[in-house]
Amino acid sequence: MNLLFITVFFLFSILILRLGVVQIVKGKQYEAEVQRTENVIANNGTPPRGKIYDRYRNVIVDNVPLNAITYTRTQNTKTEEMLEVAERLAALIEMKPDKITDRDRKDYWLLTHSKEAAKLVSREEIKKLEDNDDLTEEDVNKKVYAMQLERITEKDIQSFDEKELEILAIFREFNTGYALSPQIIKNKGVSVAEMARVNEHLYTLPGVNVTTDWERVNVGDSTLKSILGKVSTSQQGLPKEQVSDLTSRGYSLNDRVGTTYFESQYENDLRGQKEKVEYVTKNGSVLDTRLISEGHSGNDVVLTIDVKLQKEIEKIVSEELSKQAAKYWDSPYLDRAFVVMMDPHTGEILSMVGKKYGENAEGKRELQDYALGTYTSFYGMGSIVKGATVLTGYMTDKLRVGEVIYDEVIKTGGLEKSSWFIKSKGEMYLNDIQALEISSNGYMIKTALKIANATYIPNAATIDIDIEAFDVMRNHFHQFGLGVKTGIDLPGEVDGYVGSETIPGKLMDFSIGQYDLYTPLQMVQYVSTIANGGYRMEPHIMKEIRKPDHEKGKLGPIKYVNEPKVLNRINVSEREMRQVQLGFYQVTHGSRGTAYTQFKDAPYDAAGKSGTAEAFYYNPKTGKNLETNNTTLIGYAPFDNPEIAFSVVVPFSHQDQDPYVSKTIGKRVMDKYFELKKAYEKEGYFDASVNEEVSEAEQEQTEEREAE
């Protein structure tokens, strides 16, 4: 008994001592732990992206408001609670189960059939896993879960009725978001009745809310569709390959983001700013909220594009393509055409048009937007590069201004090369201006041979050239933007194609545009360089970025202006550049000019250069390259004070007889440009009221930015 009393006394002493430690020594610490709350900062809402406007403030891409139902779970929301809310919500709204996967079905089956799920893995199997010292308790649970998923039968996951599938579809969306971050459950086809029913029963639906959302739309339908790019939906969320990068920058997995081209390129400017909220939580439950910063829509972006001009040119290209395509026997491979128009002094792109035949969703052949091809596809351009050949002759001191060369049929090394004019009119002496006017091949070939330190001997069995001439000519062509990226502010630009052979015949072909391949955008940069006197301007389609100010119904203050950028200056004299300009002028004004017929009576003073190139059309069905021809045209106007430059590229345009489709398109688009310009001036498009003079507030912000 004494031993028992001593033992009890000893135990009580320990208990009293422990109680003293808890209440006296660590009492305040434990009391603070009980009262401890946690502050969690979350980004909420789905602010719309900034709008995209054309140069005259016409909306091109906008956001359409949508009714939406959202769900926000707390940090300690249990799966069973979410499932219960999903069941209640399913009774109030219609939810299509079209996004449900087999894995979703299996997870849902495990949740709703717990007894059957427990029988899928035997106690012996679980015991064996638990006896494995290399596995933690978490590892064991994962392996048991994996075994259960594997053993669920197809019959099990196909046993759900329509009501259960609707619940599953909602429950699936509940699980796609982060804790304390609203997740869109439904934002398309949400009826007013559904909004009313859900709003009426919100007290029974913890975490559910009714709000407004948006959908990205192209106001111009298919206009510039391939260049403007796409935005992911809330269901698609972040692209898999960009998840790590974007989440590190504050994005949530279900956020909408620009995935291609312009929307992707200017994502940082167009994305909206979510409101930042601080949640005060205790044991996972929200006690209070505090707004840290309000959300707002993304910045608006103004393009250099004239959307009215863009649509008119698209119409012209579509009409001319359709006319020519109807003559199948003349143009069996014709399926695309391109037009690019640019301000030669600023690099602002006024229109980027590409049309290409393709199959629609119904399998029917139709003309589709292919503006993307203006800088991602390349073709043989033919004689329009001859201005660069002449200027390269000047820059290498192998050709003098006004130099006369005998234009003849070039016969050497088993090759025979000439131009249509010499074949029809006979051989003759030409100077540089005349050579450009009639598009002489002989003049350009002999210039290239001079650059290669070779002497042309008629009917010679071989001709020796300095193969470094290929690099010399290409390096000079690069100065005009030929064979190098233009610097356009869009992703995915290509630099063309460079031939690998260095035989004499290929150098001759290079000089007349029949070897290396270039993009339509490179051609407009090249002709702009000639038009403005030798400055290669970087093309761009983003004109300025504006802060959002939609409450006042107009664009907000200027945040950034895309200033013109000179990439390089061509190292030629003013006289040498003028000589080529005069050659281009004769093309459209000289009686022997290759575009004289089209532009002789134009109300504006144009200059340009036409071209035809032998080409190959790849037939994917046969795997063969079929011989055909490309037709091209570049130009600018007015001649003495250029304000617009253009390039027209029509690949695979004809077989035997040139239909002059590129010249027809070129003339029509230039007519349309000056026609619209006249209308704009009459309507006051160039007044400060339209272009919006910078306000004092904007000026202050500009000065602050410059100071930073």
XYZ file of C-alpha atoms in Angstrom:
708
model
C 0.000 0.000 0.000
C 2.873 2.350 0.844
C 4.421 1.628 -2.545
C 1.093 2.329 -4.216
C 0.663 5.641 -2.365
C 4.216 6.686 -3.240
C 3.588 5.839 -6.901
C 0.335 7.790 -7.011
C 1.982 10.752 -5.247
C 4.839 10.662 -7.726
C 2.485 10.600 -10.738
C 0.394 13.475 -9.358
C 3.568 15.461 -8.774
C 4.570 14.984 -12.408
C 1.066 15.958 -13.553
C 1.101 19.116 -11.413
C 4.573 19.998 -12.679
C 3.492 19.520 -16.282
C 0.369 21.572 -15.689
C 2.512 24.347 -14.268
C 4.765 24.303 -17.314
C 1.790 24.429 -19.674
C -0.168 27.118 -17.831
C 2.561 29.267 -16.328
C 5.805 28.794 -18.264
C 4.323 28.353 -21.779
C 0.812 29.615 -21.170
C 1.131 32.782 -23.248
C 2.770 30.867 -26.097
C -0.059 28.336 -26.271
C -2.675 31.060 -25.904
C -1.086 32.917 -28.841
C -1.107 29.696 -30.860
C -4.825 29.298 -30.248
C -5.466 32.892 -31.266
C -3.051 32.735 -34.218
C -4.439 33.719 -37.587
C -2.882 33.527 -40.992
C -2.889 36.241 -43.648
C -3.151 34.872 -47.180
C -2.931 37.120 -50.230
C -4.800 35.986 -53.342
C -5.487 37.430 -56.792
C -9.195 37.403 -57.586
C -11.442 38.121 -60.534
C -11.159 37.756 -64.291
C -10.382 41.258 -65.570
C -10.835 41.593 -69.341
C -7.892 41.940 -71.685
C -7.132 45.261 -73.305
C -8.804 46.069 -76.596
C -6.958 46.195 -79.912
C -7.627 49.179 -82.186
C -6.536 50.134 -85.683
C -4.672 53.388 -86.406
C -7.954 55.342 -86.612
C -9.302 53.972 -83.297
C -11.630 51.392 -84.803
C -11.935 48.354 -82.516
C -10.473 45.185 -84.062
C -10.468 42.868 -81.035
C -12.882 43.321 -78.149
C -14.336 41.505 -75.131
C -17.972 40.389 -75.013
C -19.469 40.265 -71.482
C -20.839 36.937 -70.255
C -22.877 35.789 -67.270
C -20.756 33.503 -65.120
C -20.992 31.200 -62.117
C -17.845 30.771 -59.998
C -16.669 28.665 -57.079
C -14.060 29.510 -54.449
C -12.903 26.900 -51.971
C -11.155 27.623 -48.695
C -7.941 25.999 -47.530
C -9.767 23.437 -45.402
C -12.733 22.703 -47.661
C -13.211 18.941 -47.704
C -13.882 16.869 -50.788
C -17.175 15.665 -49.349
C -18.316 19.278 -48.851
C -17.404 20.168 -52.452
C -19.308 17.155 -53.705
C -22.370 18.161 -51.690
C -22.290 21.714 -53.140
C -21.860 20.285 -56.657
C -25.014 18.170 -56.168
C -27.022 21.205 -55.082
C -25.700 23.359 -57.906
C -26.481 20.649 -60.486
C -30.148 20.987 -59.565
C -30.060 24.699 -60.450
C -28.053 24.848 -63.688
C -27.468 22.812 -66.812
C -23.897 21.594 -67.220
C -22.671 19.674 -70.241
C -20.467 16.678 -69.409
C -18.448 17.007 -72.641
C -15.122 17.696 -70.865
C -15.240 14.701 -68.542
C -12.348 12.257 -68.994
C -12.107 8.593 -67.971
C -9.821 9.648 -65.127
C -12.502 12.058 -63.877
C -15.027 9.224 -63.959
C -12.718 6.946 -61.969
C -12.027 9.563 -59.294
C -15.736 10.274 -58.966
C -16.554 6.570 -58.738
C -14.069 6.165 -55.874
C -15.668 9.072 -54.024
C -19.237 7.880 -54.466
C -18.600 4.137 -54.034
C -16.310 4.056 -51.010
C -17.318 0.530 -49.867
C -16.784 -1.005 -53.297
C -13.550 0.957 -53.679
C -12.183 -0.450 -50.414
C -12.642 -4.001 -51.737
C -10.496 -3.335 -54.837
C -7.283 -3.748 -52.818
C -7.049 -6.605 -50.319
C -5.795 -6.265 -46.741
C -2.924 -8.636 -47.577
C -1.770 -6.313 -50.377
C -1.958 -3.282 -48.117
C -0.101 -5.152 -45.340
C 2.644 -6.095 -47.770
C 3.094 -2.461 -48.764
C 3.119 -1.317 -45.114
C 5.822 -3.871 -44.277
C 8.102 -2.342 -46.882
C 10.481 -0.105 -44.895
C 11.364 1.888 -48.044
C 7.816 3.202 -48.327
C 6.395 6.031 -46.241
C 2.738 6.161 -45.240
C 2.145 8.651 -48.061
C 3.814 6.322 -50.558
C 1.609 3.444 -49.430
C -1.547 5.538 -49.862
C -0.471 6.588 -53.363
C 0.191 3.004 -54.416
C -3.129 1.804 -53.019
C -4.890 4.648 -54.863
C -3.112 3.747 -58.115
C -4.127 0.119 -57.725
C -7.751 1.137 -57.158
C -7.766 3.282 -60.301
C -6.307 0.435 -62.318
C -8.919 -2.049 -61.110
C -12.000 0.065 -61.776
C -13.772 -1.531 -64.702
C -15.181 0.123 -67.822
C -18.608 -0.983 -66.687
C -18.155 0.914 -63.417
C -17.257 4.249 -65.014
C -20.003 3.952 -67.613
C -22.662 3.315 -64.981
C -23.381 7.004 -64.248
C -26.722 8.456 -65.284
C -27.219 11.958 -66.727
C -27.715 13.547 -63.318
C -24.508 12.036 -61.942
C -22.563 13.133 -65.010
C -23.813 16.691 -64.531
C -22.664 16.620 -60.902
C -19.314 15.205 -61.990
C -18.896 17.954 -64.601
C -19.432 20.607 -61.921
C -17.255 18.827 -59.355
C -14.495 18.562 -61.945
C -14.473 22.358 -62.349
C -14.427 22.812 -58.570
C -11.067 21.025 -58.455
C -9.267 22.983 -61.163
C -8.570 26.160 -59.169
C -6.431 27.160 -56.224
C -7.749 27.673 -52.704
C -9.197 31.177 -52.211
C -9.041 31.772 -55.969
C -12.400 31.946 -57.792
C -12.799 29.314 -60.481
C -15.238 29.743 -63.380
C -17.707 26.860 -63.411
C -19.838 28.035 -66.309
C -19.606 31.178 -68.439
C -21.170 30.230 -71.756
C -24.886 29.872 -72.240
C -25.670 30.919 -68.674
C -29.306 31.981 -68.853
C -30.906 34.745 -66.813
C -33.054 32.086 -65.158
C -29.982 30.119 -64.077
C -28.365 33.261 -62.679
C -31.533 34.028 -60.728
C -31.886 30.484 -59.327
C -28.262 30.334 -58.202
C -28.398 33.825 -56.708
C -31.535 32.882 -54.775
C -29.853 29.789 -53.264
C -26.401 31.197 -52.553
C -26.880 30.668 -48.799
C -26.990 26.904 -49.430
C -24.023 26.972 -51.809
C -20.906 27.944 -49.838
C -18.174 29.132 -52.214
C -20.506 29.661 -55.191
C -21.068 33.137 -56.631
C -22.659 34.788 -59.667
C -20.630 37.384 -61.573
C -19.731 38.594 -65.067
C -16.989 37.257 -67.302
C -15.825 37.973 -70.879
C -15.058 36.291 -74.160
C -12.419 37.469 -76.659
C -13.838 38.264 -80.112
C -12.409 39.501 -83.392
C -14.746 42.301 -84.471
C -13.518 42.052 -88.056
C -14.369 38.346 -88.193
C -11.508 36.788 -90.193
C -9.560 40.031 -90.775
C -5.946 39.526 -89.655
C -7.129 36.430 -87.792
C -3.917 34.490 -88.360
C -1.733 37.381 -87.130
C -3.786 38.594 -84.173
C -3.537 35.149 -82.605
C -5.611 33.356 -79.991
C -6.381 33.556 -76.282
C -6.893 30.407 -74.222
C -10.227 29.799 -72.505
C -10.614 29.494 -68.736
C -11.002 25.734 -69.236
C -7.799 25.505 -71.288
C -5.871 27.747 -68.914
C -2.124 28.131 -69.299
C -0.327 26.288 -72.129
C 1.529 23.263 -70.738
C 4.888 24.376 -72.091
C 4.569 27.777 -70.375
C 3.136 26.776 -66.998
C 6.388 27.135 -65.026
C 7.238 30.509 -66.511
C 3.759 32.010 -66.227
C 2.986 30.766 -62.709
C 6.287 32.275 -61.548
C 4.955 35.582 -62.877
C 1.759 35.425 -60.844
C -0.590 33.583 -63.212
C -3.043 30.949 -62.013
C -3.393 27.652 -63.866
C -6.859 28.519 -65.165
C -5.965 32.057 -66.303
C -6.560 33.028 -69.903
C -3.432 33.982 -71.788
C -2.421 34.909 -75.325
C -1.177 31.708 -76.922
C -0.138 32.777 -80.431
C 1.204 35.723 -82.439
C 0.099 39.258 -81.485
C -1.925 38.204 -78.432
C 1.121 36.300 -77.195
C 3.703 38.910 -78.218
C 1.955 41.649 -76.237
C 0.628 39.481 -73.405
C 2.232 41.630 -70.690
C 0.384 44.700 -71.957
C -2.969 43.149 -72.877
C -3.490 41.026 -69.753
C -5.810 42.462 -67.120
C -4.743 43.107 -63.544
C -6.609 41.027 -60.966
C -7.714 42.562 -57.710
C -5.412 41.636 -54.840
C -7.209 40.529 -51.661
C -5.793 39.654 -48.257
C -7.676 36.875 -46.462
C -7.425 36.537 -42.685
C -7.798 32.806 -41.962
C -7.849 30.663 -38.866
C -7.472 26.925 -39.157
C -8.251 27.311 -42.862
C -11.501 29.231 -42.297
C -11.806 32.799 -43.588
C -12.418 35.323 -40.812
C -12.016 38.570 -42.721
C -10.950 40.025 -46.082
C -9.152 43.234 -47.027
C -8.811 44.710 -50.513
C -5.163 45.533 -51.213
C -5.486 46.754 -54.795
C -8.350 46.946 -57.265
C -8.320 45.022 -60.511
C -8.581 46.614 -63.923
C -8.653 45.610 -67.578
C -5.443 45.314 -69.596
C -3.832 48.099 -71.560
C -5.309 48.900 -74.958
C -3.073 48.506 -77.992
C -3.356 50.684 -81.082
C -2.098 49.081 -84.296
C -0.547 50.782 -87.298
C -3.041 48.852 -89.424
C -5.783 50.740 -91.291
C -8.558 48.178 -90.907
C -10.696 49.757 -93.626
C -7.799 49.584 -96.083
C -7.035 46.066 -94.874
C -10.552 44.857 -95.645
C -10.600 46.538 -99.042
C -7.315 44.908 -100.031
C -8.510 41.541 -98.766
C -11.511 41.965 -101.033
C -9.303 42.859 -104.024
C -6.971 39.903 -103.465
C -9.899 37.513 -103.046
C -11.541 38.756 -106.250
C -8.390 38.495 -108.347
C -7.470 35.098 -106.923
C -10.956 33.791 -107.656
C -10.848 35.104 -111.232
C -7.492 33.494 -111.942
C -8.285 30.267 -110.117
C -11.334 29.885 -112.371
C -8.921 29.565 -115.318
C -7.647 26.264 -114.028
C -5.872 25.363 -117.262
C -3.706 28.519 -116.983
C -3.136 28.438 -113.223
C -3.657 24.907 -111.893
C -1.485 25.475 -108.794
C -2.514 29.017 -107.857
C -3.787 28.955 -104.277
C -2.474 32.079 -102.511
C -1.506 35.745 -102.811
C 0.017 38.405 -100.562
C 0.006 42.208 -100.292
C 1.934 44.268 -97.729
C 1.706 48.075 -97.512
C 4.085 50.128 -95.359
C 4.996 53.738 -94.658
C 8.557 53.859 -96.061
C 9.637 56.568 -93.605
C 8.347 55.073 -90.342
C 8.062 51.329 -90.928
C 4.379 51.380 -89.925
C 2.480 48.522 -91.569
C -0.846 49.747 -92.936
C -1.998 46.378 -94.221
C -0.800 42.776 -94.196
C -2.971 40.693 -96.474
C -2.592 37.040 -97.233
C -5.233 34.786 -98.744
C -4.960 31.060 -99.297
C -7.348 28.338 -100.380
C -8.002 25.733 -97.714
C -10.697 23.418 -96.412
C -13.214 24.651 -93.848
C -14.759 22.594 -91.041
C -17.214 21.090 -93.522
C -14.460 20.016 -95.897
C -15.300 22.640 -98.529
C -12.583 24.592 -100.331
C -12.600 28.300 -99.489
C -10.329 31.338 -99.303
C -8.973 31.746 -95.789
C -6.908 34.376 -94.011
C -3.182 33.767 -94.455
C -1.723 37.134 -93.429
C 0.687 35.079 -91.361
C 2.334 33.962 -94.591
C 3.547 37.510 -95.333
C 6.481 36.894 -92.999
C 6.514 33.118 -92.393
C 6.603 31.863 -96.008
C 9.152 32.592 -98.753
C 9.208 32.461 -102.544
C 11.284 33.184 -105.616
C 10.709 36.878 -106.344
C 12.216 37.280 -109.815
C 13.220 40.622 -111.312
C 12.005 42.835 -108.479
C 15.402 42.262 -106.785
C 17.278 43.874 -109.701
C 17.357 47.236 -107.925
C 19.453 45.579 -105.218
C 21.720 44.034 -107.892
C 22.432 47.433 -109.467
C 23.065 49.060 -106.084
C 25.374 46.186 -105.112
C 27.316 46.865 -108.316
C 27.718 50.500 -107.219
C 28.713 49.603 -103.652
C 31.377 47.132 -104.818
C 32.751 49.632 -107.376
C 32.065 47.140 -110.173
C 29.406 49.316 -111.797
C 29.365 53.041 -112.527
C 26.338 55.306 -112.582
C 24.985 55.375 -116.116
C 27.324 52.604 -117.281
C 26.324 51.104 -120.637
C 26.423 47.321 -121.048
C 25.554 45.258 -124.093
C 22.397 43.282 -123.352
C 22.459 39.987 -125.158
C 21.536 36.362 -124.777
C 24.020 34.976 -122.242
C 25.500 31.738 -123.563
C 28.238 30.119 -121.493
C 28.990 26.793 -119.862
C 26.062 25.169 -121.627
C 23.662 27.797 -120.211
C 21.448 30.219 -122.086
C 19.837 33.127 -120.253
C 17.980 36.159 -121.556
C 14.926 38.326 -120.927
C 11.641 38.569 -122.801
C 12.440 42.026 -124.185
C 15.738 41.010 -125.823
C 14.148 37.914 -127.315
C 11.414 40.019 -128.892
C 13.307 43.238 -129.741
C 16.852 42.026 -130.258
C 20.168 42.666 -128.529
C 21.131 46.267 -127.658
C 23.233 48.560 -125.491
C 21.572 49.703 -122.239
C 22.425 51.926 -119.304
C 21.360 51.126 -115.741
C 18.059 53.036 -115.876
C 17.065 51.393 -119.157
C 18.067 47.970 -117.809
C 15.653 48.380 -114.906
C 12.922 49.744 -117.187
C 12.883 46.735 -119.510
C 14.019 44.294 -116.769
C 17.211 43.214 -118.530
C 18.627 39.886 -117.387
C 21.837 40.307 -119.377
C 22.710 43.607 -117.671
C 22.254 42.089 -114.186
C 24.134 38.891 -115.022
C 27.118 40.806 -116.396
C 27.094 43.000 -113.273
C 27.180 39.897 -111.072
C 30.032 38.430 -113.131
C 32.004 41.658 -112.605
C 31.472 41.315 -108.861
C 32.778 37.724 -109.180
C 35.865 39.015 -111.052
C 34.853 37.031 -114.135
C 34.877 37.992 -117.799
C 31.996 36.950 -119.973
C 33.004 35.235 -123.206
C 30.101 34.266 -125.471
C 29.729 30.523 -126.052
C 32.659 29.697 -123.751
C 32.679 26.127 -122.473
C 33.224 27.276 -118.881
C 33.486 30.471 -116.897
C 35.617 30.927 -113.793
C 34.109 32.960 -110.953
C 35.227 33.948 -107.494
C 32.729 32.011 -105.353
C 33.082 34.624 -102.616
C 30.856 36.735 -104.857
C 27.877 34.840 -103.397
C 28.713 36.118 -99.905
C 29.498 39.592 -101.222
C 26.164 39.910 -102.992
C 24.174 38.355 -100.163
C 25.798 40.650 -97.588
C 24.805 43.655 -99.671
C 21.297 42.291 -100.227
C 20.990 41.891 -96.449
C 21.386 45.644 -96.095
C 18.049 46.006 -97.876
C 16.410 43.344 -95.697
C 16.646 40.581 -98.295
C 17.496 37.222 -96.755
C 17.422 38.474 -93.142
C 14.630 38.995 -90.641
C 12.969 42.377 -90.948
C 12.505 42.825 -87.193
C 8.689 42.855 -87.327
C 7.194 42.855 -83.817
C 5.533 39.474 -84.275
C 6.837 36.005 -83.351
C 7.754 33.337 -85.873
C 9.380 35.431 -88.605
C 11.619 33.513 -91.033
C 14.610 34.860 -92.918
C 13.946 33.081 -96.213
C 15.961 30.433 -98.008
C 19.626 30.497 -99.043
C 20.798 28.315 -101.917
C 23.859 26.132 -101.242
C 25.360 25.682 -104.718
C 28.174 28.031 -105.808
C 28.360 27.329 -109.539
C 28.376 30.212 -112.074
C 24.810 29.570 -113.238
C 23.459 29.995 -109.700
C 25.224 33.349 -109.316
C 23.541 34.485 -112.521
C 20.205 33.278 -111.203
C 20.811 35.074 -107.908
C 21.309 38.412 -109.666
C 17.878 38.180 -111.320
C 15.940 36.830 -108.330
C 15.809 33.196 -109.389
C 17.859 31.541 -106.620
C 17.435 32.689 -102.992
C 13.891 32.978 -101.655
C 12.400 35.904 -99.720
C 9.224 36.800 -97.819
C 6.619 39.347 -98.991
C 7.444 41.445 -95.908
C 11.136 41.527 -96.834
C 10.177 42.834 -100.264
C 8.228 45.798 -98.879
C 11.113 46.627 -96.532
C 13.508 46.484 -99.500
C 11.442 48.771 -101.745
C 10.865 51.159 -98.820
C 14.636 51.433 -98.412
C 14.912 52.540 -102.026
C 11.883 54.846 -101.744
C 13.156 56.776 -98.707
C 16.682 57.214 -100.037
C 18.522 54.340 -98.353
C 17.228 53.897 -94.789
C 16.149 50.382 -93.850
C 13.260 50.861 -91.441
C 12.137 48.231 -88.974
C 8.508 47.310 -89.778
C 6.040 47.221 -86.900
C 2.291 46.871 -86.374
C 2.085 48.123 -82.773
C 1.686 51.905 -82.886
C 1.100 52.744 -79.232
C -0.076 51.346 -75.907
C -2.750 53.135 -73.907
C -3.897 52.748 -70.322
C -7.530 51.594 -69.953
C -10.171 54.293 -69.551
C -13.361 52.640 -70.803
C -15.622 54.542 -68.392
C -15.185 57.667 -70.494
C -15.739 55.738 -73.703
C -12.354 56.550 -75.195
C -8.735 55.549 -75.067
C -6.806 56.327 -71.910
C -3.494 58.153 -71.563
C -0.496 57.086 -73.627
C 1.781 54.580 -71.930
C 4.184 53.805 -74.781
C 4.725 54.981 -78.347
C 6.546 52.782 -80.849
C 8.977 55.201 -82.456
C 10.405 54.590 -85.978
C 13.661 52.639 -85.905
C 16.382 52.801 -88.563
C 18.168 49.458 -88.827
C 20.909 50.607 -91.188
C 21.782 53.114 -93.912
C 22.697 51.882 -97.393
C 26.248 52.974 -98.245
C 25.550 54.592 -101.611
C 25.643 58.179 -102.778
C 22.507 60.202 -103.340
C 23.195 60.106 -107.080
C 23.502 56.303 -107.101
C 20.247 55.850 -105.173
C 18.534 58.344 -107.453
C 19.631 56.334 -110.499
C 17.787 53.247 -109.257
C 14.765 55.331 -108.293
C 14.664 56.703 -111.843
C 14.911 53.151 -113.165
C 11.868 52.207 -111.054
C 10.104 55.330 -112.302
C 10.650 54.260 -115.898
C 9.098 50.868 -115.128
C 5.746 52.623 -114.589
C 6.234 55.630 -116.912
C 8.605 54.580 -119.703
C 7.048 53.378 -122.937
C 9.016 50.134 -122.570
C 8.356 49.802 -118.828
C 7.111 46.433 -117.643
C 4.309 48.062 -115.577
C 3.667 51.031 -117.864
C 0.312 49.730 -119.099
C -1.088 49.477 -115.583
C 0.214 52.748 -114.087
C 0.553 55.174 -117.026
C -2.783 56.896 -116.308
C -2.705 56.665 -112.508
C -3.670 59.911 -110.730
C -0.637 59.464 -108.475
C 3.027 59.356 -109.512
C 4.154 55.774 -108.886
C 7.450 53.940 -109.254
C 8.032 50.215 -109.053
C 9.462 46.975 -110.378
C 7.713 43.862 -111.626
C 9.050 40.342 -111.652
C 8.491 36.766 -112.741
C 10.309 33.784 -111.274
C 10.460 30.159 -112.286
C 9.215 28.120 -109.348
C 8.130 24.697 -108.192
C 4.841 23.740 -106.617
C 5.052 20.773 -104.261
C 2.128 18.395 -104.658
C 1.671 16.539 -101.344
C -0.512 13.889 -102.988
C 2.162 12.816 -105.484
C 5.237 13.977 -103.582
C 6.525 15.722 -106.732
C 7.680 19.278 -107.464
C 5.793 20.665 -110.450
C 7.169 23.494 -112.599
C 5.259 26.780 -112.502
C 5.875 30.554 -112.167
C 5.546 33.278 -109.538
C 4.603 36.866 -110.398
C 5.543 39.817 -108.202
C 5.376 43.605 -108.030
C 6.874 46.197 -105.697
C 6.431 49.961 -105.746
C 5.832 53.237 -103.975
C 4.135 56.618 -104.459
C 4.250 59.532 -104.859
C 7.624 59.290 -106.593
C 9.206 62.509 -105.255
C 7.704 62.282 -101.757
C 6.866 58.628 -101.015
C 4.203 58.025 -98.390
C 3.306 54.413 -99.162
C 5.275 51.387 -100.342
C 3.871 47.999 -101.280
C 4.749 44.489 -102.333
C 2.530 42.027 -104.180
C 3.518 38.358 -104.343
C 1.424 35.797 -106.237
C 3.109 32.372 -106.037
C 2.331 29.664 -108.616
C 0.382 32.194 -110.687
C 0.661 30.667 -114.154
C 2.213 28.084 -116.424
C 2.883 29.604 -119.842
C 1.206 32.963 -120.337
C 1.644 35.588 -117.589
C -1.846 36.778 -116.501
C -0.386 39.995 -114.987
C -2.350 39.249 -111.822
C 0.300 40.818 -109.560
C 0.227 44.062 -111.577
C -3.563 44.135 -111.533
C -3.619 43.655 -107.781
C -0.860 46.245 -107.324
C -2.699 48.869 -109.342
C -6.009 48.216 -107.583
C -4.548 48.381 -104.065
C -2.702 51.627 -104.817
C -5.864 53.131 -106.301
C -7.748 52.110 -103.184
C -5.105 53.605 -100.872
C -5.281 57.041 -102.492
C -9.065 56.828 -102.767
C -9.363 56.192 -99.028
C -6.799 58.876 -98.258
C -8.943 61.423 -100.068
C -12.028 60.241 -98.187
C -10.191 60.374 -94.856
C -9.085 63.940 -95.466
C -12.643 64.916 -96.345
C -14.014 63.251 -93.209
C -11.358 64.813 -90.984
C -9.567 61.579 -90.079
C -6.311 63.470 -89.799
C -7.689 66.115 -87.407
C -6.436 66.302 -83.843
C -9.968 65.384 -82.671
C -9.477 61.928 -84.126
C -5.797 61.463 -83.468
C -6.257 62.854 -79.944
C -3.712 65.402 -78.919
C -1.773 64.493 -75.806
C -3.441 65.936 -72.718
C -1.549 67.597 -69.884
C -1.917 64.444 -67.798
C -0.556 62.323 -70.631
C 2.324 64.748 -71.066
C 3.168 64.489 -67.376
C 3.152 60.710 -67.560
C 5.372 60.792 -70.633
C 7.830 63.051 -68.814
C 7.783 60.748 -65.782
C 8.484 57.733 -67.999
C 11.357 59.517 -69.697
C 12.781 60.488 -66.308
C 12.606 56.858 -65.174
